[in-house]
Amino acid sequence: RDFDAAIKRINSYENEKNILIKKENLFQEMFISKNFLFLTIRQNRRSFSKENKLQVEKIFSKFNDDDISKTQSFRIQSLYNTIKALYFNLLKDKVKVEEFRSNIVTLYNDFSHFLDVSNSRYIISYFNYVSAVFQLEDFKKVENLLNNIENFKLNNQNEKGEFFQNFALYKILLFLN
């Protein structure tokens, strides 16, 4: 009996290990894809050729929406939404960019323990979302988003600087619009 129980535990650990390895491999592949996409954006900001579009679409063919959501992994889902936002930014689809930037902020709310680890990334993600909403010229929503984050707890000078720079920028832009 003890031997059977030990075998079951070993098999269970082996299954968990395989799942974690698959998640890590997926994350690494997505991370590389995100960097490629980011560089593609930087290099082709003005003109996005059909060849570039095909390269980027090839990236997306590797990833399945359902598989990504099934991972229940903050890192993978966040990275996936970042990739999608970058992609739709290239295509100049502002509505889709806002959707995927919003998804990232929602993920932080769903996995709030990540805020304890890094407020800096949340602040950057939040203001990327504000930027996407601003691009849609939904100034009332931008104002609400700024009001919602105005008293956000900042832990260090880096976070304070990042926050102030973005918060002040969007307050000024709202004033000008």
PDB file of C-alpha atoms in Angstrom:
ATOM      1  CA  ARG A   1       0.000   0.000   0.000  1.00  0.00           C
ATOM      2  CA  ASP A   2       2.714   2.463   0.913  1.00  0.00           C
ATOM      3  CA  PHE A   3       4.454   1.600  -2.331  1.00  0.00           C
ATOM      4  CA  ASP A   4       1.270   2.288  -4.372  1.00  0.00           C
ATOM      5  CA  ALA A   5       0.727   5.598  -2.589  1.00  0.00           C
ATOM      6  CA  ALA A   6       4.347   6.597  -3.244  1.00  0.00           C
ATOM      7  CA  ILE A   7       3.973   5.726  -6.939  1.00  0.00           C
ATOM      8  CA  LYS A   8       0.812   7.866  -7.145  1.00  0.00           C
ATOM      9  CA  ARG A   9       2.615  10.793  -5.485  1.00  0.00           C
ATOM     10  CA  ILE A  10       5.562  10.423  -7.859  1.00  0.00           C
ATOM     11  CA  ASN A  11       3.202  10.344 -10.855  1.00  0.00           C
ATOM     12  CA  SER A  12       1.374  13.385  -9.522  1.00  0.00           C
ATOM     13  CA  TYR A  13       4.648  15.296  -9.098  1.00  0.00           C
ATOM     14  CA  GLU A  14       5.720  14.215 -12.587  1.00  0.00           C
ATOM     15  CA  ASN A  15       2.451  15.539 -14.045  1.00  0.00           C
ATOM     16  CA  GLU A  16       2.828  18.841 -12.167  1.00  0.00           C
ATOM     17  CA  LYS A  17       6.421  19.145 -13.361  1.00  0.00           C
ATOM     18  CA  ASN A  18       5.365  18.560 -16.982  1.00  0.00           C
ATOM     19  CA  ILE A  19       2.631  21.194 -16.725  1.00  0.00           C
ATOM     20  CA  LEU A  20       5.100  23.715 -15.280  1.00  0.00           C
ATOM     21  CA  ILE A  21       7.638  22.945 -18.012  1.00  0.00           C
ATOM     22  CA  LYS A  22       4.982  23.447 -20.700  1.00  0.00           C
ATOM     23  CA  LYS A  23       3.958  26.759 -19.136  1.00  0.00           C
ATOM     24  CA  GLU A  24       7.553  27.939 -18.915  1.00  0.00           C
ATOM     25  CA  ASN A  25       8.239  26.934 -22.528  1.00  0.00           C
ATOM     26  CA  LEU A  26       5.105  28.759 -23.650  1.00  0.00           C
ATOM     27  CA  PHE A  27       6.136  31.838 -21.673  1.00  0.00           C
ATOM     28  CA  GLN A  28       9.639  31.815 -23.173  1.00  0.00           C
ATOM     29  CA  GLU A  29       8.276  31.456 -26.707  1.00  0.00           C
ATOM     30  CA  MET A  30       5.824  34.284 -26.088  1.00  0.00           C
ATOM     31  CA  PHE A  31       8.531  36.478 -24.579  1.00  0.00           C
ATOM     32  CA  ILE A  32      10.691  36.041 -27.672  1.00  0.00           C
ATOM     33  CA  SER A  33       7.659  36.761 -29.872  1.00  0.00           C
ATOM     34  CA  LYS A  34       6.865  39.917 -27.911  1.00  0.00           C
ATOM     35  CA  ASN A  35      10.421  41.173 -28.329  1.00  0.00           C
ATOM     36  CA  PHE A  36      10.305  40.451 -32.063  1.00  0.00           C
ATOM     37  CA  LEU A  37       7.005  42.281 -32.337  1.00  0.00           C
ATOM     38  CA  PHE A  38       8.307  45.236 -30.315  1.00  0.00           C
ATOM     39  CA  LEU A  39      11.363  45.523 -32.590  1.00  0.00           C
ATOM     40  CA  THR A  40       9.146  45.211 -35.666  1.00  0.00           C
ATOM     41  CA  ILE A  41       7.076  48.127 -34.379  1.00  0.00           C
ATOM     42  CA  ARG A  42      10.174  50.232 -33.714  1.00  0.00           C
ATOM     43  CA  GLN A  43      11.642  49.528 -37.141  1.00  0.00           C
ATOM     44  CA  ASN A  44       8.419  49.875 -39.141  1.00  0.00           C
ATOM     45  CA  ARG A  45       6.516  52.559 -37.297  1.00  0.00           C
ATOM     46  CA  ARG A  46       5.750  54.518 -40.454  1.00  0.00           C
ATOM     47  CA  SER A  47       5.220  51.717 -42.947  1.00  0.00           C
ATOM     48  CA  PHE A  48       4.111  48.229 -42.095  1.00  0.00           C
ATOM     49  CA  SER A  49       4.565  45.990 -45.135  1.00  0.00           C
ATOM     50  CA  LYS A  50       2.595  42.896 -46.075  1.00  0.00           C
ATOM     51  CA  GLU A  51       5.741  40.886 -45.377  1.00  0.00           C
ATOM     52  CA  ASN A  52       5.895  42.294 -41.838  1.00  0.00           C
ATOM     53  CA  LYS A  53       2.231  41.537 -41.366  1.00  0.00           C
ATOM     54  CA  LEU A  54       2.732  37.921 -42.474  1.00  0.00           C
ATOM     55  CA  GLN A  55       5.662  37.531 -40.070  1.00  0.00           C
ATOM     56  CA  VAL A  56       3.578  38.847 -37.200  1.00  0.00           C
ATOM     57  CA  GLU A  57       0.561  36.704 -38.110  1.00  0.00           C
ATOM     58  CA  LYS A  58       2.865  33.690 -38.106  1.00  0.00           C
ATOM     59  CA  ILE A  59       3.636  34.507 -34.476  1.00  0.00           C
ATOM     60  CA  PHE A  60      -0.059  34.462 -33.594  1.00  0.00           C
ATOM     61  CA  SER A  61      -0.649  31.168 -35.294  1.00  0.00           C
ATOM     62  CA  LYS A  62       1.531  29.588 -32.575  1.00  0.00           C
ATOM     63  CA  PHE A  63      -0.773  30.717 -29.783  1.00  0.00           C
ATOM     64  CA  ASN A  64      -4.368  29.718 -29.134  1.00  0.00           C
ATOM     65  CA  ASP A  65      -6.668  31.980 -27.087  1.00  0.00           C
ATOM     66  CA  ASP A  66      -8.231  29.031 -25.261  1.00  0.00           C
ATOM     67  CA  ASP A  67      -4.871  27.471 -24.419  1.00  0.00           C
ATOM     68  CA  ILE A  68      -3.631  30.780 -23.045  1.00  0.00           C
ATOM     69  CA  SER A  69      -6.655  31.284 -20.780  1.00  0.00           C
ATOM     70  CA  LYS A  70      -6.494  27.667 -19.581  1.00  0.00           C
ATOM     71  CA  THR A  71      -2.979  28.213 -18.241  1.00  0.00           C
ATOM     72  CA  GLN A  72      -4.408  30.365 -15.439  1.00  0.00           C
ATOM     73  CA  SER A  73      -0.997  32.003 -15.444  1.00  0.00           C
ATOM     74  CA  PHE A  74      -0.734  35.732 -14.849  1.00  0.00           C
ATOM     75  CA  ARG A  75       2.618  35.945 -16.643  1.00  0.00           C
ATOM     76  CA  ILE A  76       1.393  34.129 -19.746  1.00  0.00           C
ATOM     77  CA  GLN A  77      -1.954  35.921 -19.979  1.00  0.00           C
ATOM     78  CA  SER A  78      -0.355  39.308 -19.365  1.00  0.00           C
ATOM     79  CA  LEU A  79       2.297  38.699 -21.993  1.00  0.00           C
ATOM     80  CA  TYR A  80      -0.294  37.427 -24.461  1.00  0.00           C
ATOM     81  CA  ASN A  81      -2.433  40.539 -24.020  1.00  0.00           C
ATOM     82  CA  THR A  82       0.672  42.694 -24.430  1.00  0.00           C
ATOM     83  CA  ILE A  83       1.510  40.926 -27.691  1.00  0.00           C
ATOM     84  CA  LYS A  84      -2.053  41.403 -28.928  1.00  0.00           C
ATOM     85  CA  ALA A  85      -2.024  45.100 -27.972  1.00  0.00           C
ATOM     86  CA  LEU A  86       1.282  45.615 -29.800  1.00  0.00           C
ATOM     87  CA  TYR A  87      -0.029  43.787 -32.846  1.00  0.00           C
ATOM     88  CA  PHE A  88      -3.221  45.825 -33.065  1.00  0.00           C
ATOM     89  CA  ASN A  89      -1.184  48.956 -32.484  1.00  0.00           C
ATOM     90  CA  LEU A  90       0.736  48.075 -35.642  1.00  0.00           C
ATOM     91  CA  LEU A  91      -2.550  47.645 -37.481  1.00  0.00           C
ATOM     92  CA  LYS A  92      -3.751  50.974 -36.026  1.00  0.00           C
ATOM     93  CA  ASP A  93      -6.821  49.304 -34.527  1.00  0.00           C
ATOM     94  CA  LYS A  94      -7.279  51.572 -31.505  1.00  0.00           C
ATOM     95  CA  VAL A  95     -10.356  49.759 -30.207  1.00  0.00           C
ATOM     96  CA  LYS A  96      -8.527  46.421 -30.034  1.00  0.00           C
ATOM     97  CA  VAL A  97      -5.481  48.052 -28.429  1.00  0.00           C
ATOM     98  CA  GLU A  98      -7.718  49.456 -25.701  1.00  0.00           C
ATOM     99  CA  GLU A  99      -9.376  46.061 -25.215  1.00  0.00           C
ATOM    100  CA  PHE A 100      -6.096  44.227 -24.673  1.00  0.00           C
ATOM    101  CA  ARG A 101      -4.601  46.992 -22.504  1.00  0.00           C
ATOM    102  CA  SER A 102      -7.750  46.817 -20.393  1.00  0.00           C
ATOM    103  CA  ASN A 103      -7.355  43.043 -20.108  1.00  0.00           C
ATOM    104  CA  ILE A 104      -3.896  43.514 -18.586  1.00  0.00           C
ATOM    105  CA  VAL A 105      -5.199  45.891 -15.914  1.00  0.00           C
ATOM    106  CA  THR A 106      -8.018  43.428 -15.195  1.00  0.00           C
ATOM    107  CA  LEU A 107      -5.450  40.650 -14.796  1.00  0.00           C
ATOM    108  CA  TYR A 108      -3.643  42.695 -12.151  1.00  0.00           C
ATOM    109  CA  ASN A 109      -6.953  43.097 -10.337  1.00  0.00           C
ATOM    110  CA  ASP A 110      -7.639  39.353 -10.605  1.00  0.00           C
ATOM    111  CA  PHE A 111      -4.095  38.454  -9.481  1.00  0.00           C
ATOM    112  CA  SER A 112      -3.720  41.271  -6.967  1.00  0.00           C
ATOM    113  CA  HIS A 113      -0.829  39.589  -5.154  1.00  0.00           C
ATOM    114  CA  PHE A 114       1.355  40.654  -8.105  1.00  0.00           C
ATOM    115  CA  LEU A 115       0.863  44.236  -6.976  1.00  0.00           C
ATOM    116  CA  ASP A 116       2.837  43.325  -3.867  1.00  0.00           C
ATOM    117  CA  VAL A 117       5.683  42.163  -6.087  1.00  0.00           C
ATOM    118  CA  SER A 118       5.856  45.020  -8.583  1.00  0.00           C
ATOM    119  CA  ASN A 119       3.807  48.171  -8.579  1.00  0.00           C
ATOM    120  CA  SER A 120       6.071  49.559 -11.322  1.00  0.00           C
ATOM    121  CA  ARG A 121       4.794  47.111 -13.913  1.00  0.00           C
ATOM    122  CA  TYR A 122       1.217  47.781 -12.876  1.00  0.00           C
ATOM    123  CA  ILE A 123       1.729  51.530 -13.159  1.00  0.00           C
ATOM    124  CA  ILE A 124       3.197  51.128 -16.647  1.00  0.00           C
ATOM    125  CA  SER A 125       0.359  48.782 -17.668  1.00  0.00           C
ATOM    126  CA  TYR A 126      -2.253  51.107 -16.211  1.00  0.00           C
ATOM    127  CA  PHE A 127      -0.933  54.146 -18.042  1.00  0.00           C
ATOM    128  CA  ASN A 128      -0.616  52.150 -21.264  1.00  0.00           C
ATOM    129  CA  TYR A 129      -4.326  51.515 -20.821  1.00  0.00           C
ATOM    130  CA  VAL A 130      -4.942  55.219 -20.148  1.00  0.00           C
ATOM    131  CA  SER A 131      -3.009  55.988 -23.330  1.00  0.00           C
ATOM    132  CA  ALA A 132      -5.172  53.571 -25.318  1.00  0.00           C
ATOM    133  CA  VAL A 133      -8.352  55.179 -23.978  1.00  0.00           C
ATOM    134  CA  PHE A 134      -6.931  58.616 -24.728  1.00  0.00           C
ATOM    135  CA  GLN A 135      -6.241  57.524 -28.322  1.00  0.00           C
ATOM    136  CA  LEU A 136      -9.962  56.734 -28.594  1.00  0.00           C
ATOM    137  CA  GLU A 137     -10.624  60.291 -27.413  1.00  0.00           C
ATOM    138  CA  ASP A 138     -12.791  59.048 -24.550  1.00  0.00           C
ATOM    139  CA  PHE A 139     -11.703  61.896 -22.304  1.00  0.00           C
ATOM    140  CA  LYS A 140     -14.337  61.265 -19.637  1.00  0.00           C
ATOM    141  CA  LYS A 141     -13.062  57.715 -19.219  1.00  0.00           C
ATOM    142  CA  VAL A 142      -9.473  58.984 -19.077  1.00  0.00           C
ATOM    143  CA  GLU A 143     -10.514  61.381 -16.322  1.00  0.00           C
ATOM    144  CA  ASN A 144     -12.192  58.533 -14.407  1.00  0.00           C
ATOM    145  CA  LEU A 145      -9.126  56.316 -14.806  1.00  0.00           C
ATOM    146  CA  LEU A 146      -6.881  59.079 -13.475  1.00  0.00           C
ATOM    147  CA  ASN A 147      -9.221  59.645 -10.530  1.00  0.00           C
ATOM    148  CA  ASN A 148      -9.179  55.911  -9.782  1.00  0.00           C
ATOM    149  CA  ILE A 149      -5.392  55.730  -9.584  1.00  0.00           C
ATOM    150  CA  GLU A 150      -4.683  59.148  -8.058  1.00  0.00           C
ATOM    151  CA  ASN A 151      -4.169  57.772  -4.539  1.00  0.00           C
ATOM    152  CA  PHE A 152      -2.402  54.563  -5.567  1.00  0.00           C
ATOM    153  CA  LYS A 153       0.156  53.399  -3.001  1.00  0.00           C
ATOM    154  CA  LEU A 154       3.688  53.991  -4.279  1.00  0.00           C
ATOM    155  CA  ASN A 155       6.553  52.171  -2.589  1.00  0.00           C
ATOM    156  CA  ASN A 156       9.725  53.818  -3.853  1.00  0.00           C
ATOM    157  CA  GLN A 157      11.187  56.726  -5.825  1.00  0.00           C
ATOM    158  CA  ASN A 158      11.136  54.793  -9.092  1.00  0.00           C
ATOM    159  CA  GLU A 159       7.396  54.162  -8.767  1.00  0.00           C
ATOM    160  CA  LYS A 160       6.789  57.764  -7.705  1.00  0.00           C
ATOM    161  CA  GLY A 161       8.712  59.067 -10.715  1.00  0.00           C
ATOM    162  CA  GLU A 162       6.961  56.748 -13.176  1.00  0.00           C
ATOM    163  CA  PHE A 163       3.589  57.615 -11.687  1.00  0.00           C
ATOM    164  CA  PHE A 164       4.142  61.378 -11.607  1.00  0.00           C
ATOM    165  CA  GLN A 165       5.451  61.500 -15.169  1.00  0.00           C
ATOM    166  CA  ASN A 166       2.412  59.672 -16.564  1.00  0.00           C
ATOM    167  CA  PHE A 167      -0.211  61.155 -14.271  1.00  0.00           C
ATOM    168  CA  ALA A 168       0.929  64.730 -14.963  1.00  0.00           C
ATOM    169  CA  LEU A 169       1.120  64.107 -18.709  1.00  0.00           C
ATOM    170  CA  TYR A 170      -2.467  62.872 -18.939  1.00  0.00           C
ATOM    171  CA  LYS A 171      -3.770  65.599 -16.630  1.00  0.00           C
ATOM    172  CA  ILE A 172      -2.184  68.194 -18.934  1.00  0.00           C
ATOM    173  CA  LEU A 173      -3.480  66.450 -22.060  1.00  0.00           C
ATOM    174  CA  LEU A 174      -6.960  66.378 -20.580  1.00  0.00           C
ATOM    175  CA  PHE A 175      -6.717  70.066 -19.789  1.00  0.00           C
ATOM    176  CA  LEU A 176      -5.696  70.777 -23.378  1.00  0.00           C
ATOM    177  CA  ASN A 177      -8.579  68.752 -24.770  1.00  0.00           C
TER     178      ASN A 177
END
